[in-house]
Coordinates of C-alpha atoms and ligand atoms in Angstrom, one line a residue:
M21 CA -124.3 53.4 -96.5
S22 CA -126.9 56.0 -96.9
R23 CA -125.9 59.5 -95.2
T24 CA -127.3 60.3 -91.5
P25 CA -129.9 62.9 -92.0
L26 CA -130.7 65.5 -89.0
I27 CA -134.0 65.1 -87.6
A28 CA -136.0 68.3 -86.4
P29 CA -139.4 67.5 -84.5
S30 CA -142.3 69.5 -84.8
V31 CA -143.6 70.7 -82.2
L32 CA -147.4 71.0 -83.4
A33 CA -148.1 67.4 -82.6
S34 CA -146.6 68.1 -78.7
D35 CA -148.5 68.3 -75.5
F36 CA -149.2 72.1 -75.3
A37 CA -150.4 71.6 -71.5
N38 CA -146.8 70.3 -71.0
L39 CA -144.4 71.9 -73.3
E40 CA -141.5 72.4 -71.1
R41 CA -141.4 68.8 -70.3
E42 CA -141.7 68.0 -74.3
I43 CA -138.8 70.4 -74.8
K44 CA -136.5 68.8 -72.3
M45 CA -137.5 64.9 -73.9
L46 CA -136.0 67.0 -77.0
N47 CA -132.9 68.4 -75.4
E48 CA -132.4 64.4 -74.3
S49 CA -132.9 63.3 -77.8
E50 CA -130.8 62.9 -80.4
A51 CA -132.7 65.5 -82.0
D52 CA -131.0 68.2 -84.4
Y53 CA -133.6 71.2 -84.5
I54 CA -136.7 71.9 -82.6
H55 CA -139.1 72.5 -85.6
I56 CA -141.7 75.5 -85.0
D57 CA -145.3 76.0 -87.1
I58 CA -145.7 79.3 -87.4
M59 CA -149.8 79.2 -89.1
D60 CA -151.7 82.5 -89.3
G61 CA -155.4 81.5 -90.6
V62 CA -155.1 83.2 -93.9
F63 CA -152.1 81.7 -95.5
V64 CA -153.3 78.0 -94.1
P65 CA -156.7 77.2 -93.1
N66 CA -155.4 77.1 -89.2
I67 CA -153.8 79.0 -86.5
S68 CA -151.1 77.4 -84.1
F69 CA -149.2 79.9 -81.7
G70 CA -147.2 82.7 -82.2
L71 CA -144.6 84.4 -80.6
P72 CA -145.0 84.4 -77.3
V73 CA -145.1 80.5 -77.4
T74 CA -141.7 80.5 -79.1
E75 CA -140.0 82.7 -76.4
A76 CA -141.4 79.7 -74.0
I77 CA -140.2 77.4 -76.2
K78 CA -136.8 79.0 -76.2
R79 CA -136.1 79.4 -72.8
H80 CA -135.7 75.5 -72.3
A81 CA -134.5 74.3 -75.6
R82 CA -130.8 73.4 -75.9
K83 CA -131.2 72.6 -80.0
P84 CA -131.6 75.2 -82.4
M85 CA -135.3 76.5 -83.4
D86 CA -136.2 76.0 -87.0
V87 CA -139.1 78.2 -87.4
H88 CA -141.7 77.4 -90.5
L89 CA -143.7 80.4 -91.3
M90 CA -146.8 79.9 -92.7
I91 CA -148.2 83.4 -92.7
V92 CA -149.0 86.1 -95.1
Q93 CA -146.6 89.0 -95.3
P94 CA -143.6 87.0 -93.1
E95 CA -141.5 90.2 -93.3
R96 CA -143.5 92.4 -91.0
Y97 CA -142.1 89.1 -88.3
V98 CA -139.1 87.5 -89.2
E99 CA -137.5 90.2 -86.9
A100 CA -139.2 89.5 -83.9
F101 CA -139.1 85.5 -84.6
R102 CA -135.4 86.1 -84.3
K103 CA -135.3 87.9 -81.3
A104 CA -137.7 85.2 -80.3
G105 CA -134.6 82.9 -80.7
A106 CA -135.2 81.5 -84.1
E107 CA -131.7 80.4 -85.3
I108 CA -133.5 79.4 -89.0
I109 CA -136.2 80.6 -90.3
S110 CA -138.6 79.5 -93.2
V111 CA -140.7 81.7 -95.3
H112 CA -142.9 80.1 -98.0
V113 CA -142.2 81.3 -101.8
E114 CA -145.3 81.0 -102.3
A115 CA -146.2 84.0 -99.5
C116 CA -143.6 86.1 -101.3
P117 CA -143.7 87.9 -104.3
H118 CA -140.4 89.6 -104.0
L119 CA -138.7 86.2 -102.4
H120 CA -134.9 87.7 -103.0
R121 CA -135.6 90.9 -100.7
N122 CA -137.1 88.4 -97.9
L123 CA -133.9 86.6 -98.7
Q124 CA -132.0 89.6 -97.7
Q125 CA -133.6 90.8 -94.8
L126 CA -133.0 87.1 -93.3
K127 CA -129.4 87.3 -93.8
S128 CA -129.5 91.0 -92.5
L129 CA -130.8 89.5 -89.1
G130 CA -127.9 87.3 -89.3
C131 CA -130.3 84.1 -89.2
K132 CA -130.3 80.9 -91.7
A133 CA -132.6 81.6 -94.6
G134 CA -135.0 79.2 -95.2
V135 CA -137.6 78.9 -98.3
A136 CA -140.5 76.4 -97.9
I137 CA -142.4 75.0 -101.3
N138 CA -145.8 73.9 -101.3
P139 CA -146.4 70.4 -102.8
H140 CA -147.9 72.2 -106.5
T141 CA -144.8 74.6 -106.2
S142 CA -142.4 73.9 -108.8
I143 CA -138.6 74.3 -107.7
S144 CA -137.5 76.3 -110.4
E145 CA -138.8 79.1 -109.0
L146 CA -136.3 79.0 -106.5
E147 CA -133.8 78.5 -109.3
N148 CA -132.5 82.1 -109.3
V149 CA -131.9 82.5 -106.0
I150 CA -130.9 78.9 -104.7
Q151 CA -127.5 80.4 -103.7
D152 CA -129.2 82.6 -101.6
I153 CA -130.3 79.9 -99.9
D154 CA -130.0 77.9 -96.6
L155 CA -132.3 75.5 -96.4
I156 CA -135.7 74.5 -99.0
C157 CA -138.3 73.4 -96.9
I158 CA -140.0 70.9 -99.4
M159 CA -143.4 70.2 -98.1
S160 CA -144.8 66.9 -98.4
V161 CA -148.2 67.5 -97.6
N162 CA -150.8 70.9 -97.7
P163 CA -149.4 73.3 -95.1
G164 CA -151.8 73.7 -92.0
F165 CA -152.2 70.6 -90.2
G166 CA -150.1 67.8 -89.1
G167 CA -151.0 64.5 -89.3
Q168 CA -152.1 63.7 -93.1
K169 CA -150.9 61.8 -95.7
F170 CA -147.4 61.8 -97.3
I171 CA -147.2 62.7 -100.7
E172 CA -145.3 60.4 -103.2
N173 CA -144.3 63.4 -105.7
T174 CA -142.0 64.0 -103.0
Y175 CA -139.1 61.9 -104.1
R176 CA -139.1 62.6 -107.6
K177 CA -139.4 66.6 -106.3
T178 CA -136.4 66.1 -104.0
K179 CA -134.2 64.4 -106.4
A180 CA -134.5 66.7 -109.0
L181 CA -133.7 69.7 -106.1
K182 CA -130.9 68.2 -105.3
E183 CA -129.7 68.2 -108.5
M184 CA -130.3 71.6 -109.1
I185 CA -128.8 72.6 -105.8
V186 CA -125.4 70.5 -107.0
A187 CA -125.5 71.7 -110.3
N188 CA -125.5 75.8 -108.8
K189 CA -123.0 74.6 -106.1
S190 CA -125.6 75.8 -103.5
Q191 CA -125.1 74.8 -99.3
A192 CA -128.8 74.9 -99.6
L193 CA -130.3 71.8 -97.4
I194 CA -132.8 70.0 -98.6
E195 CA -136.0 69.4 -95.4
I196 CA -139.1 67.4 -96.0
D197 CA -142.1 68.7 -93.7
G198 CA -145.1 66.5 -94.0
G199 CA -145.8 62.8 -92.8
V200 CA -142.6 61.6 -92.5
N201 CA -142.1 58.4 -90.9
E202 CA -140.2 54.8 -90.8
A203 CA -141.1 53.6 -94.0
N204 CA -140.2 56.7 -96.3
A205 CA -137.3 58.1 -94.6
R206 CA -134.6 56.3 -95.7
L207 CA -136.1 57.1 -98.9
L208 CA -135.9 60.4 -98.4
V209 CA -132.7 60.7 -97.5
E210 CA -131.5 58.5 -100.7
A211 CA -133.4 60.9 -102.8
G212 CA -131.2 63.9 -101.3
A213 CA -132.8 65.2 -98.2
D214 CA -130.7 66.3 -95.4
V215 CA -133.2 67.1 -92.7
L216 CA -136.3 65.7 -91.9
V217 CA -139.4 67.1 -90.0
A218 CA -141.8 64.8 -88.1
G219 CA -144.7 65.3 -85.8
N220 CA -146.9 63.2 -85.1
F221 CA -145.2 59.8 -86.3
V222 CA -142.5 61.4 -83.3
F223 CA -144.9 62.7 -80.1
S224 CA -147.7 60.0 -80.9
S225 CA -145.5 57.2 -80.4
K226 CA -144.1 56.1 -76.4
D227 CA -141.1 56.5 -77.1
P228 CA -140.3 59.6 -78.6
K229 CA -136.4 59.6 -77.9
G230 CA -136.4 56.1 -79.8
V231 CA -138.4 57.1 -82.9
I232 CA -136.3 60.0 -83.0
A233 CA -132.8 57.9 -83.0
A234 CA -134.6 55.4 -85.2
L235 CA -135.3 58.3 -87.9
K236 CA -132.0 58.9 -87.9
R237 CA -130.7 55.8 -88.5
G238 CA -133.0 55.0 -91.2
Ligands
DX5_3 C1 -147.6 71.3 -91.5 C2 -146.5 71.7 -90.6 C3 -145.4 70.3 -90.2 C4 -146.5 69.3 -89.6 C5 -146.2 67.8 -89.5 O1 -148.5 72.3 -91.8 O2 -145.4 72.4 -91.3 O3 -144.3 70.8 -89.6 O4 -146.2 69.2 -87.9 O5 -146.6 67.3 -88.8 P1 -146.6 65.3 -89.3 O6 -145.4 64.9 -88.9 O7 -147.4 64.9 -88.3 O8 -147.1 65.7 -90.6
ZN4 ZN1 -143.7 72.5 -90.8

């Protein structure tokens, strides 16, 4: 029997005009985290939303907020997102020339320290800090937009990262972000994924709670 993944629906794909309703739906669902995508229009070619919307989500959220910062100089904003209620904060390795310092900052704020890596980035970038990381977010699309096609190399990358985590006795969870759906969910869990982010696959469905439950079952 395959392991049961944690499911983190991405509100980027939700109906922003009805955020309260969408968050309450997630509260009632089998979702484990609420994935929040922050885009600055610099690190990625798109702007999503920022602190006020994150604070508004927190007012209704009954599940941990998993904040994915697709921004340059994330060290300038992590404290504010922590105060806004983030339990997990991920910074992008490509935006952090001093990643060890970023991880220490996240830990000092009392949140789980996450690192996201773009599709082209080698997992070897993380090897020397892997024991300081709580969650590694493997991007399975190029960050910036929801609804993109899943990149197949993600399976190979996930397997290699799992081996690196085990070899280094790290506790890091592997999260997969982008293009996750019923066709790849089980294969990703078999490759070593612990957390599956899903945006469009959940929110474009007529039965989002059913989709979340189905992703969990694999
Ligand atoms: C992409 C974001 C993802 C996105 C996933 O830059 O980081 O979290 O919302 O959406 P789907 O599941 O639609 O690819
Ligand atoms: Zn994301």
